[in-house]
C-alpha cells in the first residue's frame, strides 16, 4: 500500500526542495559526483567496463569509525571476487523516493537502483525507463535463476518482460503467542488452545493474582494502538485485517467480513470485563513493551524475535519467569493463524541508460551464491567461529559488522540451513523455531499486485476503518453499527477498490505481471 503522510511544515519544505530540483534543467542537476566515472582511491582502476554505480538504502545501519559505504571490508570482498569497482550512493532515508525520482528525471542515472515499492518499479517499467533483464539474466545470472523462485520472477514481470531482480522476504510471518508458564503453573492452568481456553487464561491472569504479590496489578492481555499484535485473535475467526480473501471466486476485503465482526465482539467482551488492557488505544510500541518487561503481562502476541527482546528482558528482571510459545487460538469454526509478509522485500532495477548492466547482474549473481554465506553471516573467525560443529557468534564483532546488511539485503534468499545456523548462534532464544511455528500457520493475502489507483486514493478510508474498530472494542461505538460502517466504507471507495482488485484477479496472464 502507499502511505499518505500527514502534512507538516517539514514535509512542505521537503516537497519544495524536491520540486526545485525537478525544475532544474537536466544538465544542471548536481548529483554530487554520485555517478562520475571515478571515486576517491580508485584512480588505478582504469577498466571502465568493470565499474558500476548503485543506489541503495542504508536500512538505518551505521559504519564503524573510519569506514563508509564505499570503503569497508565487505564491499572490498564483493569487488575482489567480482572484479568490479562498485560505487555506492545512499540517499537520505526520509527523502529516498523523492531522490530516486529526481535521479530518474536527471538524465544521469546510476547502473542500479534498489527500492522497496513494486508500484515504483512498475511505473518506470511502463515508461520504458528501465531495462528488460531476461537476456542479461540468462547470460550472467545463473545463480539468480537457480535461487529465486518462479513466483517471485512472475511478480517482477511487466508486459511479459522481467524488469527487476527481486530480493525475498525470508521471514514469512511475524506474530505468535507467548505465555508465562510459571503463571499457568501457579494457577493450575494448562496452556490454552481453543479460544474459550484462552479466555479463561486471560481472565485468570487478570483476576487471580498470577504473580502472587497480593496486588491487583496484572493485565490479562495487551496489544498496541491501531490493533497491533491482534493477528492471532482475528485468525481464530479465519480472517486478518487489511487483506483480501477469495470468497466463491471473488476477492473480498477481509476487514468487512462477518467473521471480523465476530472477532471484534470477542475483544469487546474482554474489554467490557476489564480483561483486556484498557490503555491499549494509547499503547505506543514502547508502552506495550514496557508492560511486558515489567512483569505486568503474562500473555501476548509476540514477534518471532521478542524472545531476544522484551521476553529476555523480563526474564533478566525476574529470574522466576518462564515463557513458552502457545498454539494459536482455535476459534469456533476451527480456524487459526496470522498474516503473511510479502514475498518480495525489495526490487533491484537497471535504468535503461545504463552501459554496465552486465556488471550489475554479475554483482547480484555473486551475492546470490558464492558470496551469500559471508555476507549473511559475516566473516568466519571474525564475526563467528565453529566449535564442536556449532556456530558461536562474537557479539561485539557481530554488532560492528551489522552494516553489511545494506549489501546483503539486496539479494536475500531462501537458504534455511544458513538461516538456522545464524539464528541459533545468537543464543537460546528459539528464533528459528519461532519462525517455523509461524510458517505453519499463515493466512496469505490473495492480492499481491501493485496498489490499485483506488487503494492509493482511499488509503485514509482504510485507516479510518481500523479506528472505528478500536471504538467498537471499547464500546464507544456500538458493535451493531458494524454493518453500517461497512456499507459506508463501500460507498466511499470500497466498491471501487473491490472492482479493481477483482479485475486484477481475473486478468489473463496475471501471474506474468500486473
GROMACS .gro file of C-alpha atoms in nm:
model
  514
    1UNK     CA    1   0.000   0.000   0.000
    2UNK     CA    2   0.112   0.364  -0.043
    3UNK     CA    3   0.114   0.557   0.281
    4UNK     CA    4  -0.039   0.902   0.285
    5UNK     CA    5   0.160   1.136   0.507
    6UNK     CA    6   0.005   1.400   0.726
    7UNK     CA    7   0.105   1.743   0.601
    8UNK     CA    8   0.363   1.916   0.819
    9UNK     CA    9   0.594   2.215   0.776
   10UNK     CA   10   0.896   1.988   0.732
   11UNK     CA   11   0.718   1.788   0.462
   12UNK     CA   12   0.609   2.104   0.282
   13UNK     CA   13   0.971   2.225   0.283
   14UNK     CA   14   1.082   1.881   0.162
   15UNK     CA   15   0.838   1.893  -0.127
   16UNK     CA   16   0.953   2.248  -0.216
   17UNK     CA   17   1.316   2.131  -0.229
   18UNK     CA   18   1.230   1.830  -0.445
   19UNK     CA   19   1.017   2.044  -0.677
   20UNK     CA   20   1.305   2.292  -0.715
   21UNK     CA   21   1.536   2.007  -0.814
   22UNK     CA   22   1.287   1.877  -1.068
   23UNK     CA   23   1.256   2.224  -1.227
   24UNK     CA   24   1.630   2.248  -1.292
   25UNK     CA   25   1.745   2.161  -1.645
   26UNK     CA   26   1.874   1.808  -1.663
   27UNK     CA   27   2.229   1.925  -1.722
   28UNK     CA   28   2.220   2.145  -1.412
   29UNK     CA   29   2.119   1.878  -1.165
   30UNK     CA   30   2.417   1.825  -0.940
   31UNK     CA   31   2.434   1.466  -0.825
   32UNK     CA   32   2.733   1.549  -0.610
   33UNK     CA   33   2.961   1.339  -0.825
   34UNK     CA   34   2.749   1.035  -0.740
   35UNK     CA   35   2.774   0.877  -1.082
   36UNK     CA   36   3.108   1.011  -1.203
   37UNK     CA   37   3.350   0.764  -1.360
   38UNK     CA   38   3.594   0.784  -1.068
   39UNK     CA   39   3.570   0.759  -0.693
   40UNK     CA   40   3.842   0.855  -0.443
   41UNK     CA   41   4.115   0.599  -0.403
   42UNK     CA   42   4.037   0.404  -0.724
   43UNK     CA   43   4.234   0.602  -0.982
   44UNK     CA   44   4.447   0.296  -1.059
   45UNK     CA   45   4.141   0.101  -1.177
   46UNK     CA   46   4.119   0.210  -1.538
   47UNK     CA   47   3.889  -0.057  -1.678
   48UNK     CA   48   3.569   0.147  -1.719
   49UNK     CA   49   3.381  -0.167  -1.819
   50UNK     CA   50   3.420  -0.304  -1.466
   51UNK     CA   51   3.282  -0.001  -1.285
   52UNK     CA   52   2.917   0.008  -1.172
   53UNK     CA   53   2.725   0.271  -0.974
   54UNK     CA   54   2.441   0.165  -0.744
   55UNK     CA   55   2.189   0.349  -0.529
   56UNK     CA   56   2.078   0.166  -0.215
   57UNK     CA   57   1.911   0.219   0.122
   58UNK     CA   58   2.129   0.205   0.435
   59UNK     CA   59   1.841   0.039   0.632
   60UNK     CA   60   1.936   0.253   0.931
   61UNK     CA   61   2.279   0.088   0.954
   62UNK     CA   62   2.589   0.282   1.060
   63UNK     CA   63   2.957   0.221   0.998
   64UNK     CA   64   3.241   0.184   1.247
   65UNK     CA   65   3.479   0.479   1.264
   66UNK     CA   66   3.691   0.510   0.952
   67UNK     CA   67   3.457   0.314   0.726
   68UNK     CA   68   3.177   0.419   0.494
   69UNK     CA   69   2.960   0.278   0.216
   70UNK     CA   70   3.248   0.291  -0.034
   71UNK     CA   71   3.529   0.188   0.199
   72UNK     CA   72   3.475  -0.123   0.407
   73UNK     CA   73   3.583  -0.490   0.409
   74UNK     CA   74   3.252  -0.629   0.279
   75UNK     CA   75   3.240  -0.408  -0.027
   76UNK     CA   76   3.608  -0.487  -0.089
   77UNK     CA   77   3.519  -0.857  -0.062
   78UNK     CA   78   3.249  -0.819  -0.327
   79UNK     CA   79   3.475  -0.617  -0.555
   80UNK     CA   80   3.763  -0.862  -0.523
   81UNK     CA   81   3.553  -1.162  -0.621
   82UNK     CA   82   3.355  -0.996  -0.900
   83UNK     CA   83   3.643  -0.784  -1.040
   84UNK     CA   84   3.405  -0.488  -1.026
   85UNK     CA   85   3.455  -0.137  -0.896
   86UNK     CA   86   3.127  -0.071  -0.712
   87UNK     CA   87   3.039   0.292  -0.644
   88UNK     CA   88   2.767   0.320  -0.379
   89UNK     CA   89   2.530   0.610  -0.317
   90UNK     CA   90   2.290   0.623  -0.020
   91UNK     CA   91   2.021   0.894  -0.043
   92UNK     CA   92   1.873   1.025   0.285
   93UNK     CA   93   1.617   0.779   0.415
   94UNK     CA   94   1.342   1.037   0.470
   95UNK     CA   95   1.352   1.154   0.105
   96UNK     CA   96   1.458   0.828  -0.057
   97UNK     CA   97   1.176   0.801  -0.311
   98UNK     CA   98   1.192   1.171  -0.395
   99UNK     CA   99   1.566   1.142  -0.457
  100UNK     CA  100   1.514   0.838  -0.680
  101UNK     CA  101   1.259   1.029  -0.885
  102UNK     CA  102   1.499   1.320  -0.922
  103UNK     CA  103   1.772   1.080  -1.036
  104UNK     CA  104   1.541   0.913  -1.289
  105UNK     CA  105   1.448   1.256  -1.431
  106UNK     CA  106   1.803   1.387  -1.436
  107UNK     CA  107   1.937   1.211  -1.744
  108UNK     CA  108   2.232   1.097  -1.532
  109UNK     CA  109   2.125   0.766  -1.387
  110UNK     CA  110   2.322   0.502  -1.198
  111UNK     CA  111   2.358   0.144  -1.317
  112UNK     CA  112   2.130   0.001  -1.046
  113UNK     CA  113   1.867   0.127  -0.804
  114UNK     CA  114   1.720  -0.067  -0.512
  115UNK     CA  115   1.374   0.024  -0.384
  116UNK     CA  116   1.102  -0.149  -0.185
  117UNK     CA  117   0.790  -0.036  -0.374
  118UNK     CA  118   0.657  -0.250  -0.657
  119UNK     CA  119   0.440   0.030  -0.790
  120UNK     CA  120   0.752   0.245  -0.840
  121UNK     CA  121   0.914  -0.031  -1.043
  122UNK     CA  122   0.601  -0.091  -1.250
  123UNK     CA  123   0.553   0.277  -1.330
  124UNK     CA  124   0.906   0.326  -1.463
  125UNK     CA  125   0.899  -0.006  -1.649
  126UNK     CA  126   0.585   0.101  -1.833
  127UNK     CA  127   0.754   0.433  -1.919
  128UNK     CA  128   1.044   0.238  -2.080
  129UNK     CA  129   1.285   0.392  -1.831
  130UNK     CA  130   1.402   0.055  -1.700
  131UNK     CA  131   1.593  -0.212  -1.886
  132UNK     CA  132   1.432  -0.554  -1.956
  133UNK     CA  133   1.657  -0.811  -1.790
  134UNK     CA  134   1.562  -1.150  -1.937
  135UNK     CA  135   1.860  -1.190  -2.171
  136UNK     CA  136   2.105  -1.049  -1.916
  137UNK     CA  137   1.986  -1.292  -1.650
  138UNK     CA  138   2.021  -1.582  -1.894
  139UNK     CA  139   2.380  -1.481  -1.975
  140UNK     CA  140   2.516  -1.351  -1.645
  141UNK     CA  141   2.277  -1.461  -1.369
  142UNK     CA  142   2.268  -1.843  -1.342
  143UNK     CA  143   2.272  -1.835  -0.961
  144UNK     CA  144   1.994  -1.577  -0.958
  145UNK     CA  145   1.783  -1.808  -1.175
  146UNK     CA  146   1.863  -2.104  -0.952
  147UNK     CA  147   1.787  -1.939  -0.617
  148UNK     CA  148   1.490  -1.712  -0.690
  149UNK     CA  149   1.157  -1.897  -0.729
  150UNK     CA  150   0.929  -1.858  -1.029
  151UNK     CA  151   0.662  -1.692  -0.817
  152UNK     CA  152   0.900  -1.406  -0.742
  153UNK     CA  153   1.006  -1.371  -1.107
  154UNK     CA  154   0.639  -1.358  -1.204
  155UNK     CA  155   0.586  -1.061  -0.975
  156UNK     CA  156   0.865  -0.857  -1.134
  157UNK     CA  157   0.744  -0.927  -1.487
  158UNK     CA  158   0.565  -0.645  -1.669
  159UNK     CA  159   0.410  -0.700  -2.011
  160UNK     CA  160   0.596  -1.029  -2.045
  161UNK     CA  161   0.944  -0.899  -1.956
  162UNK     CA  162   1.145  -0.911  -1.631
  163UNK     CA  163   1.231  -0.563  -1.504
  164UNK     CA  164   1.383  -0.629  -1.160
  165UNK     CA  165   1.593  -0.873  -0.964
  166UNK     CA  166   1.383  -0.940  -0.652
  167UNK     CA  167   1.518  -0.973  -0.300
  168UNK     CA  168   1.300  -1.210  -0.098
  169UNK     CA  169   1.138  -1.164   0.238
  170UNK     CA  170   1.290  -1.465   0.415
  171UNK     CA  171   1.073  -1.404   0.722
  172UNK     CA  172   0.726  -1.517   0.611
  173UNK     CA  173   0.530  -1.408   0.917
  174UNK     CA  174   0.580  -1.214   1.238
  175UNK     CA  175   0.340  -1.296   1.521
  176UNK     CA  176   0.296  -1.592   1.756
  177UNK     CA  177   0.155  -1.632   2.105
  178UNK     CA  178   0.379  -1.648   2.413
  179UNK     CA  179   0.273  -1.708   2.776
  180UNK     CA  180   0.423  -1.710   3.125
  181UNK     CA  181   0.431  -2.083   3.207
  182UNK     CA  182   0.515  -2.005   3.572
  183UNK     CA  183   0.186  -1.813   3.592
  184UNK     CA  184  -0.006  -2.101   3.437
  185UNK     CA  185   0.152  -2.342   3.686
  186UNK     CA  186   0.081  -2.118   3.984
  187UNK     CA  187  -0.287  -2.102   3.888
  188UNK     CA  188  -0.315  -2.470   3.793
  189UNK     CA  189  -0.391  -2.394   3.427
  190UNK     CA  190  -0.286  -2.577   3.112
  191UNK     CA  191  -0.156  -2.398   2.802
  192UNK     CA  192  -0.468  -2.280   2.616
  193UNK     CA  193  -0.556  -2.397   2.266
  194UNK     CA  194  -0.918  -2.307   2.197
  195UNK     CA  195  -1.046  -1.951   2.212
  196UNK     CA  196  -1.256  -2.044   2.516
  197UNK     CA  197  -0.943  -2.173   2.692
  198UNK     CA  198  -0.764  -1.851   2.602
  199UNK     CA  199  -1.049  -1.655   2.755
  200UNK     CA  200  -1.014  -1.845   3.082
  201UNK     CA  201  -0.637  -1.788   3.097
  202UNK     CA  202  -0.679  -1.418   3.020
  203UNK     CA  203  -0.943  -1.392   3.293
  204UNK     CA  204  -0.727  -1.574   3.547
  205UNK     CA  205  -0.419  -1.368   3.463
  206UNK     CA  206  -0.624  -1.054   3.530
  207UNK     CA  207  -0.818  -1.154   3.840
  208UNK     CA  208  -0.636  -1.437   4.021
  209UNK     CA  209  -0.305  -1.273   4.116
  210UNK     CA  210  -0.081  -1.484   3.890
  211UNK     CA  211   0.240  -1.319   4.012
  212UNK     CA  212   0.147  -1.392   4.375
  213UNK     CA  213   0.224  -1.044   4.508
  214UNK     CA  214  -0.121  -0.989   4.659
  215UNK     CA  215  -0.179  -0.679   4.447
  216UNK     CA  216  -0.432  -0.634   4.166
  217UNK     CA  217  -0.172  -0.520   3.913
  218UNK     CA  218  -0.162  -0.773   3.627
  219UNK     CA  219  -0.304  -0.747   3.275
  220UNK     CA  220  -0.469  -1.045   3.109
  221UNK     CA  221  -0.397  -0.937   2.751
  222UNK     CA  222  -0.241  -0.633   2.591
  223UNK     CA  223  -0.178  -0.508   2.242
  224UNK     CA  224  -0.079  -0.180   2.082
  225UNK     CA  225  -0.274   0.107   1.935
  226UNK     CA  226  -0.436   0.061   1.593
  227UNK     CA  227  -0.487  -0.307   1.681
  228UNK     CA  228  -0.122  -0.402   1.658
  229UNK     CA  229  -0.045  -0.754   1.786
  230UNK     CA  230  -0.402  -0.879   1.747
  231UNK     CA  231  -0.346  -1.108   1.446
  232UNK     CA  232  -0.394  -1.443   1.629
  233UNK     CA  233  -0.734  -1.336   1.762
  234UNK     CA  234  -0.864  -1.238   1.419
  235UNK     CA  235  -0.704  -1.556   1.285
  236UNK     CA  236  -0.921  -1.755   1.525
  237UNK     CA  237  -1.212  -1.643   1.308
  238UNK     CA  238  -1.032  -1.717   0.981
  239UNK     CA  239  -0.954  -1.357   0.883
  240UNK     CA  240  -0.679  -1.096   0.901
  241UNK     CA  241  -0.725  -0.722   0.891
  242UNK     CA  242  -0.639  -0.535   0.571
  243UNK     CA  243  -0.611  -0.842   0.350
  244UNK     CA  244  -0.805  -0.977   0.055
  245UNK     CA  245  -0.958  -1.326   0.055
  246UNK     CA  246  -1.114  -1.545  -0.211
  247UNK     CA  247  -1.482  -1.600  -0.146
  248UNK     CA  248  -1.655  -1.809  -0.413
  249UNK     CA  249  -1.418  -1.692  -0.685
  250UNK     CA  250  -1.418  -1.323  -0.597
  251UNK     CA  251  -1.176  -1.128  -0.378
  252UNK     CA  252  -1.332  -0.956  -0.079
  253UNK     CA  253  -1.175  -0.724   0.176
  254UNK     CA  254  -1.136  -0.929   0.492
  255UNK     CA  255  -1.188  -0.634   0.726
  256UNK     CA  256  -1.554  -0.608   0.626
  257UNK     CA  257  -1.648  -0.977   0.660
  258UNK     CA  258  -1.891  -1.106   0.927
  259UNK     CA  259  -1.603  -1.305   1.081
  260UNK     CA  260  -1.423  -0.977   1.152
  261UNK     CA  261  -1.731  -0.858   1.340
  262UNK     CA  262  -1.720  -1.179   1.547
  263UNK     CA  263  -1.354  -1.118   1.633
  264UNK     CA  264  -1.436  -0.762   1.738
  265UNK     CA  265  -1.717  -0.898   1.957
  266UNK     CA  266  -1.472  -1.130   2.135
  267UNK     CA  267  -1.230  -0.845   2.201
  268UNK     CA  268  -1.517  -0.619   2.310
  269UNK     CA  269  -1.620  -0.884   2.565
  270UNK     CA  270  -1.267  -0.885   2.706
  271UNK     CA  271  -1.264  -0.506   2.724
  272UNK     CA  272  -1.606  -0.481   2.892
  273UNK     CA  273  -1.497  -0.732   3.155
  274UNK     CA  274  -1.169  -0.542   3.206
  275UNK     CA  275  -0.965  -0.844   3.098
  276UNK     CA  276  -0.806  -0.652   2.810
  277UNK     CA  277  -0.559  -0.371   2.879
  278UNK     CA  278  -0.785  -0.067   2.897
  279UNK     CA  279  -0.495   0.153   2.786
  280UNK     CA  280  -0.442  -0.033   2.456
  281UNK     CA  281  -0.570   0.258   2.238
  282UNK     CA  282  -0.283   0.467   2.381
  283UNK     CA  283  -0.021   0.191   2.373
  284UNK     CA  284   0.259   0.303   2.151
  285UNK     CA  285   0.504   0.021   2.086
  286UNK     CA  286   0.736   0.115   2.371
  287UNK     CA  287   0.448   0.144   2.618
  288UNK     CA  288   0.329  -0.207   2.539
  289UNK     CA  289   0.683  -0.348   2.560
  290UNK     CA  290   0.747  -0.177   2.894
  291UNK     CA  291   0.445  -0.356   3.042
  292UNK     CA  292   0.582  -0.691   2.930
  293UNK     CA  293   0.931  -0.622   3.061
  294UNK     CA  294   0.798  -0.501   3.396
  295UNK     CA  295   0.608  -0.827   3.455
  296UNK     CA  296   0.255  -0.688   3.429
  297UNK     CA  297   0.166  -0.907   3.130
  298UNK     CA  298   0.181  -1.285   3.109
  299UNK     CA  299   0.032  -1.349   2.764
  300UNK     CA  300   0.062  -1.157   2.439
  301UNK     CA  301   0.112  -1.187   2.065
  302UNK     CA  302   0.489  -1.165   2.030
  303UNK     CA  303   0.703  -1.123   1.724
  304UNK     CA  304   0.940  -1.408   1.646
  305UNK     CA  305   1.234  -1.203   1.776
  306UNK     CA  306   1.072  -1.087   2.103
  307UNK     CA  307   1.229  -1.383   2.282
  308UNK     CA  308   1.558  -1.196   2.235
  309UNK     CA  309   1.395  -0.864   2.328
  310UNK     CA  310   1.121  -0.794   2.586
  311UNK     CA  311   1.081  -1.157   2.691
  312UNK     CA  312   1.456  -1.187   2.757
  313UNK     CA  313   1.448  -0.852   2.940
  314UNK     CA  314   1.161  -0.970   3.161
  315UNK     CA  315   1.343  -1.295   3.243
  316UNK     CA  316   1.653  -1.097   3.338
  317UNK     CA  317   1.443  -0.875   3.564
  318UNK     CA  318   1.254  -1.171   3.714
  319UNK     CA  319   1.455  -1.497   3.708
  320UNK     CA  320   1.138  -1.689   3.805
  321UNK     CA  321   0.972  -1.600   3.474
  322UNK     CA  322   0.935  -1.892   3.232
  323UNK     CA  323   0.797  -1.812   2.886
  324UNK     CA  324   0.676  -2.072   2.634
  325UNK     CA  325   0.514  -2.048   2.289
  326UNK     CA  326   0.150  -2.144   2.256
  327UNK     CA  327  -0.066  -2.297   1.990
  328UNK     CA  328  -0.257  -2.026   1.805
  329UNK     CA  329  -0.607  -1.978   1.944
  330UNK     CA  330  -0.854  -2.200   1.759
  331UNK     CA  331  -1.187  -2.032   1.702
  332UNK     CA  332  -1.545  -2.162   1.683
  333UNK     CA  333  -1.507  -2.287   1.325
  334UNK     CA  334  -1.166  -2.448   1.374
  335UNK     CA  335  -0.973  -2.157   1.225
  336UNK     CA  336  -0.637  -2.023   1.341
  337UNK     CA  337  -0.338  -1.832   1.204
  338UNK     CA  338  -0.175  -1.497   1.135
  339UNK     CA  339  -0.097  -1.277   0.835
  340UNK     CA  340   0.187  -1.350   0.595
  341UNK     CA  341   0.450  -1.099   0.492
  342UNK     CA  342   0.502  -1.002   0.129
  343UNK     CA  343   0.711  -1.242  -0.080
  344UNK     CA  344   0.942  -0.967  -0.206
  345UNK     CA  345   1.118  -0.720   0.021
  346UNK     CA  346   1.282  -0.501  -0.247
  347UNK     CA  347   1.350  -0.463  -0.619
  348UNK     CA  348   1.682  -0.411  -0.797
  349UNK     CA  349   1.627  -0.232  -1.127
  350UNK     CA  350   1.864  -0.116  -1.402
  351UNK     CA  351   1.782   0.221  -1.563
  352UNK     CA  352   1.754   0.200  -1.940
  353UNK     CA  353   2.055   0.431  -1.992
  354UNK     CA  354   2.299   0.205  -1.809
  355UNK     CA  355   2.605   0.090  -2.003
  356UNK     CA  356   2.709  -0.156  -1.731
  357UNK     CA  357   2.402  -0.377  -1.700
  358UNK     CA  358   2.604  -0.696  -1.734
  359UNK     CA  359   2.821  -0.586  -1.442
  360UNK     CA  360   2.513  -0.528  -1.226
  361UNK     CA  361   2.384  -0.877  -1.294
  362UNK     CA  362   2.727  -1.026  -1.218
  363UNK     CA  363   2.735  -0.824  -0.892
  364UNK     CA  364   2.395  -0.955  -0.783
  365UNK     CA  365   2.468  -1.306  -0.907
  366UNK     CA  366   2.776  -1.327  -0.682
  367UNK     CA  367   2.567  -1.233  -0.378
  368UNK     CA  368   2.310  -1.500  -0.466
  369UNK     CA  369   2.551  -1.791  -0.427
  370UNK     CA  370   2.929  -1.764  -0.382
  371UNK     CA  371   2.912  -1.455  -0.159
  372UNK     CA  372   2.583  -1.525   0.015
  373UNK     CA  373   2.717  -1.703   0.324
  374UNK     CA  374   2.985  -1.448   0.411
  375UNK     CA  375   2.750  -1.156   0.358
  376UNK     CA  376   2.467  -1.318   0.553
  377UNK     CA  377   2.674  -1.447   0.846
  378UNK     CA  378   2.973  -1.215   0.845
  379UNK     CA  379   3.331  -1.329   0.805
  380UNK     CA  380   3.425  -1.658   0.968
  381UNK     CA  381   3.671  -1.627   1.258
  382UNK     CA  382   3.581  -1.259   1.288
  383UNK     CA  383   3.205  -1.249   1.350
  384UNK     CA  384   3.166  -1.622   1.419
  385UNK     CA  385   3.360  -1.946   1.454
  386UNK     CA  386   3.279  -2.314   1.461
  387UNK     CA  387   3.327  -2.511   1.784
  388UNK     CA  388   3.233  -2.879   1.801
  389UNK     CA  389   3.014  -2.843   1.497
  390UNK     CA  390   2.826  -2.542   1.636
  391UNK     CA  391   2.842  -2.181   1.525
  392UNK     CA  392   2.947  -1.939   1.801
  393UNK     CA  393   2.890  -1.567   1.746
  394UNK     CA  394   3.119  -1.296   1.884
  395UNK     CA  395   2.853  -1.039   1.969
  396UNK     CA  396   3.093  -0.746   1.987
  397UNK     CA  397   3.211  -0.818   1.633
  398UNK     CA  398   2.856  -0.907   1.527
  399UNK     CA  399   2.742  -0.557   1.616
  400UNK     CA  400   3.040  -0.394   1.443
  401UNK     CA  401   2.970  -0.584   1.121
  402UNK     CA  402   2.594  -0.524   1.103
  403UNK     CA  403   2.642  -0.265   0.829
  404UNK     CA  404   2.699  -0.549   0.582
  405UNK     CA  405   2.319  -0.588   0.581
  406UNK     CA  406   2.281  -0.294   0.344
  407UNK     CA  407   2.461  -0.500   0.078
  408UNK     CA  408   2.336  -0.846   0.174
  409UNK     CA  409   1.972  -0.736   0.175
  410UNK     CA  410   1.996  -0.656  -0.196
  411UNK     CA  411   1.973  -1.031  -0.257
  412UNK     CA  412   1.806  -1.217   0.027
  413UNK     CA  413   1.708  -1.575  -0.047
  414UNK     CA  414   1.553  -1.889   0.091
  415UNK     CA  415   1.852  -2.073   0.238
  416UNK     CA  416   1.711  -2.244   0.551
  417UNK     CA  417   2.036  -2.408   0.664
  418UNK     CA  418   2.223  -2.077   0.672
  419UNK     CA  419   1.930  -1.900   0.840
  420UNK     CA  420   1.909  -2.166   1.110
  421UNK     CA  421   2.282  -2.154   1.177
  422UNK     CA  422   2.275  -1.777   1.207
  423UNK     CA  423   1.972  -1.760   1.435
  424UNK     CA  424   2.085  -2.047   1.658
  425UNK     CA  425   2.425  -1.880   1.701
  426UNK     CA  426   2.258  -1.572   1.851
  427UNK     CA  427   2.167  -1.764   2.166
  428UNK     CA  428   1.899  -1.989   2.311
  429UNK     CA  429   1.605  -1.774   2.206
  430UNK     CA  430   1.414  -2.024   1.986
  431UNK     CA  431   1.430  -1.779   1.696
  432UNK     CA  432   1.434  -2.037   1.419
  433UNK     CA  433   1.171  -2.249   1.595
  434UNK     CA  434   0.951  -1.940   1.628
  435UNK     CA  435   0.972  -1.878   1.253
  436UNK     CA  436   0.885  -2.239   1.174
  437UNK     CA  437   0.583  -2.225   1.405
  438UNK     CA  438   0.463  -1.910   1.231
  439UNK     CA  439   0.518  -2.053   0.881
  440UNK     CA  440   0.288  -2.343   0.963
  441UNK     CA  441   0.002  -2.105   1.045
  442UNK     CA  442  -0.006  -1.836   0.779
  443UNK     CA  443  -0.317  -1.680   0.628
  444UNK     CA  444  -0.193  -1.533   0.296
  445UNK     CA  445  -0.317  -1.220   0.129
  446UNK     CA  446  -0.480  -1.320  -0.200
  447UNK     CA  447  -0.395  -0.982  -0.355
  448UNK     CA  448  -0.027  -0.924  -0.418
  449UNK     CA  449  -0.030  -0.680  -0.707
  450UNK     CA  450   0.068  -0.317  -0.712
  451UNK     CA  451  -0.163  -0.085  -0.517
  452UNK     CA  452  -0.456  -0.004  -0.744
  453UNK     CA  453  -0.549   0.358  -0.817
  454UNK     CA  454  -0.842   0.338  -0.574
  455UNK     CA  455  -0.622   0.191  -0.300
  456UNK     CA  456  -0.390   0.489  -0.327
  457UNK     CA  457  -0.684   0.728  -0.347
  458UNK     CA  458  -0.873   0.589  -0.049
  459UNK     CA  459  -0.594   0.466   0.179
  460UNK     CA  460  -0.712   0.704   0.452
  461UNK     CA  461  -1.052   0.530   0.449
  462UNK     CA  462  -0.884   0.202   0.536
  463UNK     CA  463  -0.708   0.368   0.828
  464UNK     CA  464  -1.039   0.517   0.945
  465UNK     CA  465  -1.198   0.171   0.933
  466UNK     CA  466  -0.940   0.040   1.181
  467UNK     CA  467  -1.001   0.340   1.407
  468UNK     CA  468  -1.373   0.261   1.413
  469UNK     CA  469  -1.291  -0.098   1.509
  470UNK     CA  470  -1.097   0.030   1.811
  471UNK     CA  471  -1.404   0.228   1.918
  472UNK     CA  472  -1.621  -0.083   1.880
  473UNK     CA  473  -1.390  -0.285   2.101
  474UNK     CA  474  -1.405  -0.011   2.363
  475UNK     CA  475  -1.786   0.007   2.335
  476UNK     CA  476  -1.775   0.374   2.238
  477UNK     CA  477  -1.929   0.280   1.905
  478UNK     CA  478  -2.188   0.000   1.930
  479UNK     CA  479  -2.089  -0.322   1.758
  480UNK     CA  480  -2.435  -0.321   1.597
  481UNK     CA  481  -2.308  -0.038   1.375
  482UNK     CA  482  -2.057  -0.270   1.205
  483UNK     CA  483  -2.281  -0.336   0.903
  484UNK     CA  484  -2.346   0.036   0.862
  485UNK     CA  485  -1.973   0.111   0.883
  486UNK     CA  486  -1.909  -0.150   0.614
  487UNK     CA  487  -2.180  -0.004   0.392
  488UNK     CA  488  -2.032   0.344   0.431
  489UNK     CA  489  -1.681   0.215   0.355
  490UNK     CA  490  -1.808   0.050   0.036
  491UNK     CA  491  -1.973   0.373  -0.081
  492UNK     CA  492  -1.665   0.582   0.000
  493UNK     CA  493  -1.418   0.388  -0.211
  494UNK     CA  494  -1.456   0.024  -0.109
  495UNK     CA  495  -1.667  -0.068  -0.412
  496UNK     CA  496  -1.411   0.091  -0.640
  497UNK     CA  497  -1.121  -0.088  -0.472
  498UNK     CA  498  -1.303  -0.420  -0.485
  499UNK     CA  499  -1.376  -0.378  -0.855
  500UNK     CA  500  -1.011  -0.300  -0.935
  501UNK     CA  501  -0.878  -0.586  -0.724
  502UNK     CA  502  -1.107  -0.833  -0.897
  503UNK     CA  503  -1.011  -0.701  -1.240
  504UNK     CA  504  -0.652  -0.782  -1.142
  505UNK     CA  505  -0.760  -1.122  -1.007
  506UNK     CA  506  -0.933  -1.220  -1.331
  507UNK     CA  507  -0.682  -1.066  -1.572
  508UNK     CA  508  -0.542  -1.311  -1.829
  509UNK     CA  509  -0.174  -1.380  -1.762
  510UNK     CA  510  -0.197  -1.222  -1.416
  511UNK     CA  511   0.091  -1.439  -1.293
  512UNK     CA  512   0.309  -1.284  -1.566
  513UNK     CA  513   0.274  -0.937  -1.424
  514UNK     CA  514   0.011  -0.695  -1.315
   0.00000   0.00000   0.00000
